[in-house]
XYZ file of C-alpha atoms in Angstrom:
316
model
C 75.287 24.315 106.739
C 74.281 24.680 103.107
C 72.112 26.911 101.005
C 69.209 28.903 102.434
C 65.862 28.057 100.817
C 62.322 27.763 102.133
C 60.777 24.327 102.380
C 57.805 25.522 100.281
C 60.164 26.560 97.470
C 62.003 23.250 97.632
C 58.681 21.409 97.637
C 57.353 23.231 94.580
C 60.448 22.438 92.565
C 60.428 18.798 93.689
C 56.740 18.387 92.820
C 57.540 19.604 89.334
C 60.511 17.210 89.195
C 58.388 14.194 90.141
C 55.311 15.397 88.268
C 55.790 13.237 85.187
C 53.829 10.515 86.987
C 50.439 10.798 85.289
C 48.631 9.565 88.409
C 49.461 12.863 90.113
C 46.797 15.566 90.086
C 47.404 18.904 91.759
C 44.840 21.253 93.291
C 45.243 24.777 94.620
C 42.988 27.496 95.993
C 44.237 30.626 94.239
C 47.587 30.577 96.065
C 49.824 28.967 93.466
C 52.681 31.470 93.762
C 52.605 31.248 97.563
C 52.343 27.467 97.836
C 54.745 27.016 94.893
C 52.390 24.708 93.025
C 52.944 27.208 90.192
C 55.931 25.189 88.963
C 53.766 22.113 88.444
C 50.947 24.181 86.922
C 53.278 25.627 84.318
C 54.767 22.280 83.289
C 51.670 20.064 83.597
C 48.626 22.335 83.100
C 46.415 19.416 82.055
C 46.708 17.920 85.564
C 46.496 21.155 87.535
C 43.237 22.581 88.871
C 42.741 25.954 90.547
C 39.557 25.844 92.620
C 39.712 29.540 93.419
C 39.096 30.829 96.932
C 37.057 27.737 97.770
C 39.277 25.489 99.873
C 36.526 23.127 100.965
C 35.477 22.533 97.373
C 39.115 21.931 96.476
C 39.378 19.201 99.103
C 36.241 17.563 97.760
C 37.590 17.661 94.201
C 40.820 16.032 95.375
C 38.884 13.336 97.222
C 36.972 12.567 94.047
C 40.176 12.326 92.035
C 41.720 9.978 94.606
C 38.578 7.836 94.653
C 39.126 7.432 90.900
C 42.636 6.083 91.413
C 44.680 9.284 91.280
C 47.250 10.631 93.754
C 45.874 14.052 94.623
C 47.809 16.977 96.120
C 45.910 19.755 97.884
C 47.659 23.089 98.513
C 46.787 26.002 100.755
C 48.079 27.848 103.794
C 48.440 25.659 106.895
C 45.849 27.816 108.655
C 43.278 26.794 106.049
C 44.521 23.215 105.621
C 44.175 22.441 109.330
C 41.293 24.820 110.041
C 38.950 25.730 107.218
C 38.929 22.339 105.479
C 39.270 20.142 108.565
C 35.808 18.634 108.039
C 36.608 17.620 104.459
C 40.062 16.318 105.398
C 38.626 14.197 108.184
C 35.448 12.887 106.601
C 36.047 12.990 102.835
C 39.758 12.149 102.744
C 40.952 10.364 105.878
C 37.820 8.385 106.758
C 37.791 6.516 103.413
C 41.613 6.365 103.469
C 42.064 8.149 100.157
C 45.428 8.911 98.596
C 45.286 12.665 99.125
C 48.315 14.653 100.239
C 47.351 17.834 102.109
C 50.146 20.392 101.859
C 49.989 23.277 104.328
C 52.461 26.076 103.647
C 53.210 29.212 105.675
C 53.005 27.252 108.941
C 54.165 28.515 112.321
C 55.261 31.925 113.586
C 57.827 32.344 110.816
C 55.030 33.450 108.473
C 55.925 36.785 110.014
C 54.020 39.935 109.156
C 50.747 38.156 108.299
C 50.108 37.951 112.037
C 48.263 35.650 114.412
C 45.338 34.851 112.111
C 47.715 33.227 109.631
C 50.347 31.847 112.011
C 49.121 28.299 112.369
C 50.569 26.742 115.520
C 47.882 24.060 115.968
C 48.135 22.067 112.740
C 50.368 19.227 113.936
C 48.017 18.623 116.843
C 44.872 18.694 114.716
C 46.253 16.514 111.957
C 47.889 13.858 114.128
C 44.596 13.164 115.915
C 42.892 12.194 112.648
C 42.922 8.375 112.392
C 45.197 7.078 109.654
C 46.774 10.451 108.852
C 50.532 10.558 108.295
C 52.026 13.858 109.494
C 55.378 15.164 108.220
C 57.342 18.317 109.064
C 60.652 18.519 107.145
C 63.522 20.688 108.344
C 65.122 21.812 105.090
C 65.074 21.655 101.301
C 66.745 18.263 100.971
C 64.486 16.643 103.545
C 61.443 18.189 101.883
C 62.363 16.624 98.553
C 62.927 13.246 100.183
C 59.641 13.545 102.093
C 57.741 14.259 98.887
C 59.299 11.271 97.174
C 58.263 9.045 100.095
C 54.746 10.498 100.116
C 54.265 9.736 96.435
C 55.244 6.143 97.116
C 52.851 5.868 100.053
C 49.180 5.089 99.391
C 47.143 7.008 101.944
C 46.370 10.435 103.385
C 49.272 12.648 104.453
C 49.748 16.118 105.861
C 52.952 17.944 104.923
C 53.863 21.062 106.921
C 55.951 23.653 105.100
C 57.335 27.084 105.957
C 57.506 30.460 104.287
C 60.963 31.593 105.390
C 64.293 30.423 104.081
C 66.141 27.875 106.218
C 69.675 26.522 106.059
C 70.040 23.133 104.423
C 71.741 20.716 106.823
C 70.647 17.188 105.921
C 72.373 17.125 102.525
C 75.769 17.188 104.241
C 75.001 14.583 106.922
C 76.921 11.336 106.543
C 74.594 8.434 105.853
C 71.410 10.516 105.952
C 68.358 8.686 104.639
C 64.680 9.561 104.823
C 62.037 7.018 105.758
C 58.478 7.762 106.786
C 58.017 7.072 110.483
C 61.747 6.895 111.224
C 63.652 9.615 113.043
C 67.272 10.468 112.297
C 69.957 10.807 114.955
C 72.107 13.613 113.601
C 74.423 14.046 116.576
C 75.367 11.825 119.513
C 75.511 12.805 123.154
C 75.043 11.111 126.501
C 73.681 13.782 128.863
C 70.410 14.846 127.239
C 68.465 14.296 124.018
C 66.991 17.169 122.010
C 64.268 16.027 119.630
C 63.423 18.593 116.976
C 61.075 18.899 114.034
C 60.994 21.348 111.155
C 63.185 24.440 111.235
C 63.855 23.928 114.947
C 66.388 21.227 114.040
C 68.833 23.926 112.954
C 68.272 25.754 116.252
C 68.764 22.514 118.200
C 72.107 21.951 116.496
C 73.195 25.449 117.520
C 71.983 24.775 121.077
C 74.097 21.622 121.201
C 77.175 23.722 120.466
C 76.335 26.039 123.363
C 75.899 23.055 125.669
C 79.124 21.481 124.446
C 80.986 24.553 125.673
C 79.699 23.658 129.162
C 80.740 20.038 128.856
C 77.186 18.825 128.208
C 76.766 16.231 125.478
C 73.445 16.639 123.689
C 72.088 13.983 121.365
C 70.113 15.568 118.491
C 67.259 13.739 116.786
C 65.471 14.947 113.663
C 61.885 13.715 114.044
C 60.485 14.715 110.675
C 57.528 12.346 110.940
C 55.209 13.213 113.815
C 52.864 10.350 112.959
C 53.528 7.482 112.831
C 56.112 8.377 115.446
C 59.403 6.525 115.781
C 58.941 4.934 119.194
C 62.209 3.003 119.010
C 64.470 6.041 118.622
C 62.657 7.850 121.455
C 62.830 4.914 123.874
C 66.499 4.366 123.066
C 67.217 8.036 123.790
C 65.303 7.894 127.071
C 67.260 4.860 128.233
C 70.676 6.121 127.149
C 70.501 9.820 128.079
C 67.794 9.912 130.780
C 66.465 13.358 129.836
C 64.641 14.723 126.786
C 63.849 18.144 125.354
C 61.432 18.560 122.449
C 61.481 21.679 120.293
C 58.936 22.760 117.685
C 57.614 25.897 115.986
C 54.155 24.967 117.255
C 52.052 25.110 120.380
C 53.613 22.924 123.078
C 50.136 21.377 123.469
C 49.310 18.520 121.117
C 52.305 18.575 118.780
C 55.772 17.025 118.871
C 56.209 17.468 122.626
C 52.926 15.770 123.390
C 53.627 12.925 120.987
C 57.069 12.259 122.482
C 55.723 12.549 126.045
C 53.086 9.924 125.279
C 55.744 7.445 124.153
C 58.044 8.161 127.112
C 55.241 8.024 129.668
C 54.015 4.686 128.351
C 57.413 3.003 128.099
C 60.438 4.416 129.938
C 59.544 7.517 131.985
C 62.239 10.202 132.118
C 61.994 14.015 132.386
C 60.651 15.632 129.200
C 60.872 19.408 128.783
C 58.679 20.779 125.983
C 59.989 23.792 124.084
C 57.822 25.714 121.641
C 55.074 28.314 121.645
C 53.714 28.545 125.183
C 49.993 28.232 124.358
C 49.517 31.759 123.040
C 48.751 33.402 119.728
C 51.384 35.065 117.587
C 51.848 38.688 116.522
C 52.756 40.539 113.369
C 56.478 41.046 112.902
C 59.478 39.748 111.040
C 60.150 36.036 111.297
C 63.442 36.701 113.045
C 61.906 39.032 115.641
C 59.060 36.620 116.363
C 61.388 33.690 116.893
C 63.208 35.731 119.517
C 60.012 37.101 121.104
C 58.604 33.595 121.591
C 61.879 32.079 122.701
C 62.407 29.806 119.705
C 66.159 30.234 119.971
C 69.228 28.074 120.662
C 69.676 29.792 124.022
C 66.182 28.824 125.203
C 66.617 25.257 123.976
C 69.886 25.021 125.905
C 68.133 26.340 129.022
C 65.464 23.645 128.675
C 68.213 21.043 128.355
C 69.768 22.189 131.621
C 66.359 21.968 133.315
C 65.825 18.435 132.014
C 69.279 17.363 133.266
C 68.585 18.906 136.663
C 65.353 16.926 136.934
C 67.200 13.750 135.938
C 69.842 14.321 138.595
C 67.233 14.713 141.331
C 66.138 11.101 140.944
């Protein structure tokens, strides 16, 4: 485990690092300090545009820039990126296949005290159903930087989900770790069950695997940073070799990672899939730590889901 830093902070610094590319234009909606686009704005003010509290207009401006050959980055809270500007993202950005990167920060319950209205737990579902949209949810600072680099090199619409709270950096110390859009990463081997995680739940999955190991249960851990296009090969391989799968996400269990993995498994090699996440309910105001416990986004709950998946496997 490495340093603790939020993925939004890591993103902002990486955007500034890669910002020398003059094709990049950055747009924000009066949230520069929150979304961390402030670093880019300070270094490259001539290519930064603050649309004010007018997110839909911002998306339209970015679409126009991309239609003129630029790589446009749109920044706002995930609640607004997936909700308020959905029409513009779908029809003005994704439909013509423009090179616009929609960056939604403050996603999930870990926003904390802002409460249910700002705790977006539907964004992965909404964004992955848009045709042609690439959907990415990095787990830590290192993966966020690598995701941004890959996004810049990819010509097409993307959605990047980022968090507010600090998370431990784990991928920078993984032997042989590489990031590739659409390719999951097996970070730990195991033969009894597979836990597929996205975002900050990867760290919780790794802790859950330690709990299970104490019981003699070998859990394979997969970091599925790209929700779409999904890595079908790594999922099918896990289904065949372990026979039971748990998905874990800081998102509604409907429509997100769990649904995406279940679709692949159901169509190819059916095995039990237990979905772990927010159980189709809104959040509350509270600290990030307290909310993660209240909604069961903990290593203990992941381990319990793993036991349930193994029990279902053994009934066959």
